[in-house]
Amino acid sequence: MTKTKLIPRTDQAYETPMLIKHLVAQSLKYEPQREIVYRDLFRMTYVDFNRRVRQLANVLTNLGVGPGDTVAVFDWDSHRYLECFFGVTSLGAILHTINVRLSPAQILYTMNHAEDRIVLIHEDFLPILQGIKGQLTTVSQFVLISDKVYTDSPEVAVPDGFEGEYERLLKEASDQFDFPDFDENTWATTFYTTGTTGQPKGVYFSHRQLFMHTMGLLSYVVGYEAVPFRSAADVYMPITPMFHVHAWGFPFLATMLSVKQVYPGRYEPEMLLRLLLKEGVTLSHCVPTILNMLVTSPVAKQVDLSRWKVIIGGSALTKGLARAALELNISVYAGYGMSETAPVLTITYLNDQEKPLPINEQVELRARAGRIAPFVDLRLVDENGNDVPHDGQSLGEVVVHAPWLTQGYYKEPERSAELWRDGWLHTGDVATITPDNWLQIADRTKDVIKTGGEWISSLEIEDLLSQTVGVAEAAVVGLPDDKWGERPHALIVRKPDAAEVTADQIRTSLLEKVQRGELNKWYVPDRIVFVPEIPKTSVGKIDKKKIRSEMKDLILGISA
Amino acid sequence: MTKTKLIPRTDQAYETPMLIKHLVAQSLKYEPQREIVYRDLFRMTYVDFNRRVRQLANVLTNLGVGPGDTVAVFDWDSHRYLECFFGVTSLGAILHTINVRLSPAQILYTMNHAEDRIVLIHEDFLPILQGIKGQLTTVSQFVLISDKVYTDSPEVAVPDGFEGEYERLLKEASDQFDFPDFDENTWATTFYTTGTTGQPKGVYFSHRQLFMHTMGLLSYVVGYEAVPFRSAADVYMPITPMFHVHAWGFPFLATMLSVKQVYPGRYEPEMLLRLLLKEGVTLSHCVPTILNMLVTSPVAKQVDLSRWKVIIGGSALTKGLARAALELNISVYAGYGMSETAPVLTITYLNDQEKPLPINEQVELRARAGRIAPFVDLRLVDENGNDVPHDGQSLGEVVVHAPWLTQGYYKEPERSAELWRDGWLHTGDVATITPDNWLQIADRTKDVIKTGGEWISSLEIEDLLSQTVGVAEAAVVGLPDDKWGERPHALIVRKPDAAEVTADQIRTSLLEKVQRGELNKWYVPDRIVFVPEIPKTSVGKIDKKKIRSEMKDLILGISA
């Protein structure tokens, strides 16, 4: 492409860089009177918000924080976090959103690894800090965050050695601040994600990447009638922690469009429902557990949630939950992504032909992982990196190109190279893609069973087994096989009232499905072993790694 | 800013460049079955469109056109032009949209200046080509475009020396083409704009700039309830020539969102109205003349245009026209921009507080030039480059930063430096800006009258004079004055029945306004001179340059 005629990049003014400050600047152009709300404690207009973002920049600058410094935040979902999204990054500093669900030891590791310089911390998290403070190697300053300032205690007690309390410091600072121009590839944010092994890994994003992620979400919402952000009546409330991929990036979009925003703090069902109704929330996103908690709440049946749209991610949206939500007139969508991908890779989009479908058929579509998002290029590959067809049937690992992917894990060259092998980000998820761009996740790469040149989803067999008489719970793993490479094997926990169920009965029930043409023969596990309980990880997922390593002999030593 | 932490730019895959090919790729993701329509001659889905864009790329590649080559197009507004927007640029070649309204000599100049290599030309423009063909210095190939292929003459006669006819060549080409990746700063398009002096000037835009212009329009439409692009019912039909700043950039957005598009060819009122109704058009943009032609058409009063939104640019939207459109239930908006700015700088946006206003007050707002567009940074400066307050009163020249401004005029370093003096693009327009971001254009810089440290809009005095008894037409210019720098002077054409009106009477009527506090004293022209007619330019505008140079002695020699 050497012949291509370039318009040279220069330092001239016509090179407007894509910076986060340009997103927040839009919020004053059209609807500066719309509001940002924090629980029932605090509310302000976008005019106030823009002032506070500048006050925060002055507070940090006065404390000596400048471009390239890292600012750590421990907070519940709040307007303060939103102020940090814009105020810290637009200064040229890096925002480290602390994953408060990690263990104190892991939090300590991430803070030293990220080289945090200053910490903004909500009083609820002070006990965590207390335990690790002595081992922090780079932090030199602390700022207290307190909710009490909004109610009866405007003068909260600030711990010794702290610079002050957030609200008080803002109040004392000037609201004039000219955010500088700098390279759009400047590092803006970082946070840590955990795997099953090793220390948490730091992903990181530039101004350009977060800007483009916002444009991707924007292209999605404008194309989709059912998703809001269009009028004075639209109200956004995230129910995904702001430390986790910046609440999936939506706060950037909501701010840019000056949509009314509501931040709920902690996730107490009663408060969430109250805010939903009182503030007229029309768009949220959350994990399935939260939606389940809300739709099964007795209050949900007494109120009108028909204006509420909710995007589900983190885990699969089951058909049952999709149906339950639709029956309450809640518009429910699925999304798929990961910390490494900023995160959005897919979101449900029902097109002109699909929108009129009856609920039963919509449930099938809505329980998929969604359609490939704007500007995302998503392929399926086999073990050798060859393309797998997008036919809705063939399984392959999801690999991706997009303008908003982490370049790797901070200071982890080997894990980074593994993530980006062959020049594509490897998600570690195995999926199918239909010809019309629907993604369906089938398994994790490490759990998929490779048998006779075919990939089998362990989750799909588990799903079948769990519908079989007498089965309380099932775990399926692949174990080495001389002839086929790998073969599936199942661990079964019997239902309390089904002590007499045998492996042969379960096998027969699967073979009947094979005979009816509902199942491929090679999906039937070689061995079916009954166990009193299935090994789980600390977050309650089936620990297939442990099963494969520690229970291999047990499984293979007992014939079915 | 040396301390800022950069995420290095590399050639790795995580550096997704902003290319036009990524815009068209979105059109297949969600609504590939929506249509693109050309008059009543041709229609296709986005699936077909994507195939044809690739066929075009193959046709051009087979003809030896590659990255860095310039492709000139002469066509009416059509699907073919849209195919060139994407097919030519995604190849890495440069699209030169020929301004068919220029004189043949000017067209010849632009084609040689732009170094066009190949020409795609509609048969209606062959007579122009005939006259200049012998003097083209860089063109080596020609392709014929004909509308006859869609009706009764699938085999049109191709002139000697031509490579073939567009439809036929597409049909014979493969629809497989992998558009390459290249630097987002690659030159994508060029076209020529005319001033009052000198040869036409070539402006040029990169892939990144056109991508960002599309994002700016997108941010605008999503924020604005009244502008469509949201559902299956939305239909876009430009009525601004595609050669002129790519129909204001909207075709890029419409394609990205797979909105149904209608291209009307020539601007025949009957055809325009027919397409508006038959195809259910909901969004257009045009110059005031076209809207006026449509709203005054007898048919307009018989049909329902209440779903139609129209953005007016090119010249000011008058209050009269705004009211006439609103009374037909047409939602009318103004926009402001220029060829150098790709073009959008402002568009009307009525916010939550303004939307409920009665028509009379809306007319006042809608007749302004609009609000500052997303990602556009717009300032007013005085003659010394100092900021003028955005108070809705103070006049200053509009200077601008935005991610989509031409870096200059091609091969014109002096005119480019003049355009970009002080690091801001100088529009040459004098305006006011309200504190809530409304822009109101007052004059051209060269026509504004600088008197006693104040700027006076010559257009404002002309407007006042034209409302004075006996005045048929007025022209106001500034002429040098020892004491005040400049002073306003007026040329007046009397109404046929007002031969007795005197300069004193007119002056008195203005002074009465001064006494009532409606006018500043220094707005009253020093001299008022009656003339039989006012000098005009070839496009019918008042030729103030000529008045200042050739009529100066006449004006100053006669006392009022």
PDB file of N, CA and C in Angstrom, chain A residues 74 80 119-126 142-149 156-159 162-169:
ATOM      1  N   PHE A  74     -11.732   3.507  45.238  1.00  0.00           N
ATOM      2  CA  PHE A  74     -12.606   2.515  45.889  1.00  0.00           C
ATOM      3  C   PHE A  74     -13.927   3.233  46.136  1.00  0.00           C
ATOM      4  N   ARG A  80     -19.571  10.410  42.022  1.00  0.00           N
ATOM      5  CA  ARG A  80     -18.140  10.679  42.227  1.00  0.00           C
ATOM      6  C   ARG A  80     -17.305   9.827  41.283  1.00  0.00           C
ATOM      7  N   VAL A 119      -5.019   7.522  46.391  1.00  0.00           N
ATOM      8  CA  VAL A 119      -6.186   6.653  46.548  1.00  0.00           C
ATOM      9  C   VAL A 119      -7.375   7.478  47.014  1.00  0.00           C
ATOM     10  N   LEU A 120      -8.496   7.392  46.288  1.00  0.00           N
ATOM     11  CA  LEU A 120      -9.768   7.985  46.712  1.00  0.00           C
ATOM     12  C   LEU A 120     -10.611   6.819  47.225  1.00  0.00           C
ATOM     13  N   ILE A 121     -10.999   6.854  48.487  1.00  0.00           N
ATOM     14  CA  ILE A 121     -11.619   5.649  49.067  1.00  0.00           C
ATOM     15  C   ILE A 121     -12.851   5.965  49.904  1.00  0.00           C
ATOM     16  N   HIS A 122     -13.927   5.229  49.619  1.00  0.00           N
ATOM     17  CA  HIS A 122     -15.170   5.353  50.386  1.00  0.00           C
ATOM     18  C   HIS A 122     -14.949   4.752  51.773  1.00  0.00           C
ATOM     19  N   GLU A 123     -15.529   5.399  52.760  1.00  0.00           N
ATOM     20  CA  GLU A 123     -15.299   4.965  54.146  1.00  0.00           C
ATOM     21  C   GLU A 123     -15.641   3.486  54.379  1.00  0.00           C
ATOM     22  N   ASP A 124     -16.597   2.952  53.602  1.00  0.00           N
ATOM     23  CA  ASP A 124     -16.954   1.546  53.787  1.00  0.00           C
ATOM     24  C   ASP A 124     -15.781   0.607  53.510  1.00  0.00           C
ATOM     25  N   PHE A 125     -14.802   1.071  52.730  1.00  0.00           N
ATOM     26  CA  PHE A 125     -13.684   0.195  52.359  1.00  0.00           C
ATOM     27  C   PHE A 125     -12.427   0.443  53.193  1.00  0.00           C
ATOM     28  N   LEU A 126     -12.542   1.330  54.184  1.00  0.00           N
ATOM     29  CA  LEU A 126     -11.366   1.622  55.008  1.00  0.00           C
ATOM     30  C   LEU A 126     -10.807   0.377  55.706  1.00  0.00           C
ATOM     31  N   PHE A 142      -4.002   9.926  50.307  1.00  0.00           N
ATOM     32  CA  PHE A 142      -5.340   9.334  50.447  1.00  0.00           C
ATOM     33  C   PHE A 142      -6.391  10.432  50.554  1.00  0.00           C
ATOM     34  N   VAL A 143      -7.537  10.205  49.904  1.00  0.00           N
ATOM     35  CA  VAL A 143      -8.677  11.117  50.028  1.00  0.00           C
ATOM     36  C   VAL A 143      -9.880  10.289  50.472  1.00  0.00           C
ATOM     37  N   LEU A 144     -10.612  10.774  51.458  1.00  0.00           N
ATOM     38  CA  LEU A 144     -11.780  10.058  51.971  1.00  0.00           C
ATOM     39  C   LEU A 144     -13.024  10.397  51.158  1.00  0.00           C
ATOM     40  N   ILE A 145     -13.824   9.360  50.914  1.00  0.00           N
ATOM     41  CA  ILE A 145     -15.150   9.568  50.322  1.00  0.00           C
ATOM     42  C   ILE A 145     -16.166   9.151  51.371  1.00  0.00           C
ATOM     43  N   SER A 146     -17.185   9.982  51.571  1.00  0.00           N
ATOM     44  CA  SER A 146     -18.197   9.644  52.571  1.00  0.00           C
ATOM     45  C   SER A 146     -19.574  10.041  52.076  1.00  0.00           C
ATOM     46  N   ASP A 147     -20.564   9.198  52.361  1.00  0.00           N
ATOM     47  CA  ASP A 147     -21.946   9.553  52.029  1.00  0.00           C
ATOM     48  C   ASP A 147     -22.568  10.447  53.092  1.00  0.00           C
ATOM     49  N   LYS A 148     -21.936  10.505  54.240  1.00  0.00           N
ATOM     50  CA  LYS A 148     -22.541  11.252  55.352  1.00  0.00           C
ATOM     51  C   LYS A 148     -22.616  12.742  55.059  1.00  0.00           C
ATOM     52  N   VAL A 149     -21.726  13.228  54.194  1.00  0.00           N
ATOM     53  CA  VAL A 149     -21.719  14.670  53.897  1.00  0.00           C
ATOM     54  C   VAL A 149     -23.018  15.131  53.238  1.00  0.00           C
ATOM     55  N   VAL A 156     -17.407  15.390  58.226  1.00  0.00           N
ATOM     56  CA  VAL A 156     -17.054  14.031  58.629  1.00  0.00           C
ATOM     57  C   VAL A 156     -15.619  13.990  59.130  1.00  0.00           C
ATOM     58  N   ALA A 157     -15.353  12.987  59.970  1.00  0.00           N
ATOM     59  CA  ALA A 157     -14.006  12.832  60.518  1.00  0.00           C
ATOM     60  C   ALA A 157     -13.099  12.218  59.462  1.00  0.00           C
ATOM     61  N   VAL A 158     -12.007  12.907  59.183  1.00  0.00           N
ATOM     62  CA  VAL A 158     -11.056  12.427  58.183  1.00  0.00           C
ATOM     63  C   VAL A 158      -9.904  11.724  58.910  1.00  0.00           C
ATOM     64  N   PRO A 159      -9.594  10.466  58.508  1.00  0.00           N
ATOM     65  CA  PRO A 159      -8.525   9.734  59.200  1.00  0.00           C
ATOM     66  C   PRO A 159      -7.192  10.483  59.138  1.00  0.00           C
ATOM     67  N   PHE A 162      -4.779  11.520  55.921  1.00  0.00           N
ATOM     68  CA  PHE A 162      -5.560  11.741  54.708  1.00  0.00           C
ATOM     69  C   PHE A 162      -5.506  13.217  54.320  1.00  0.00           C
ATOM     70  N   GLU A 163      -5.652  13.500  53.020  1.00  0.00           N
ATOM     71  CA  GLU A 163      -5.592  14.879  52.528  1.00  0.00           C
ATOM     72  C   GLU A 163      -6.892  15.633  52.799  1.00  0.00           C
ATOM     73  N   GLY A 164      -7.977  14.866  52.988  1.00  0.00           N
ATOM     74  CA  GLY A 164      -9.251  15.525  53.232  1.00  0.00           C
ATOM     75  C   GLY A 164     -10.382  14.667  52.715  1.00  0.00           C
ATOM     76  N   GLU A 165     -11.580  15.244  52.742  1.00  0.00           N
ATOM     77  CA  GLU A 165     -12.775  14.541  52.290  1.00  0.00           C
ATOM     78  C   GLU A 165     -13.177  15.103  50.917  1.00  0.00           C
ATOM     79  N   TYR A 166     -13.598  14.211  50.034  1.00  0.00           N
ATOM     80  CA  TYR A 166     -13.859  14.515  48.625  1.00  0.00           C
ATOM     81  C   TYR A 166     -14.742  15.764  48.418  1.00  0.00           C
ATOM     82  N   GLU A 167     -15.936  15.771  49.026  1.00  0.00           N
ATOM     83  CA  GLU A 167     -16.873  16.875  48.812  1.00  0.00           C
ATOM     84  C   GLU A 167     -16.283  18.203  49.282  1.00  0.00           C
ATOM     85  N   ARG A 168     -15.652  18.140  50.424  1.00  0.00           N
ATOM     86  CA  ARG A 168     -15.071  19.343  51.026  1.00  0.00           C
ATOM     87  C   ARG A 168     -13.942  19.889  50.147  1.00  0.00           C
ATOM     88  N   LEU A 169     -13.099  18.968  49.660  1.00  0.00           N
ATOM     89  CA  LEU A 169     -11.989  19.384  48.792  1.00  0.00           C
ATOM     90  C   LEU A 169     -12.521  20.007  47.508  1.00  0.00           C
TER      91      LEU A 169
END
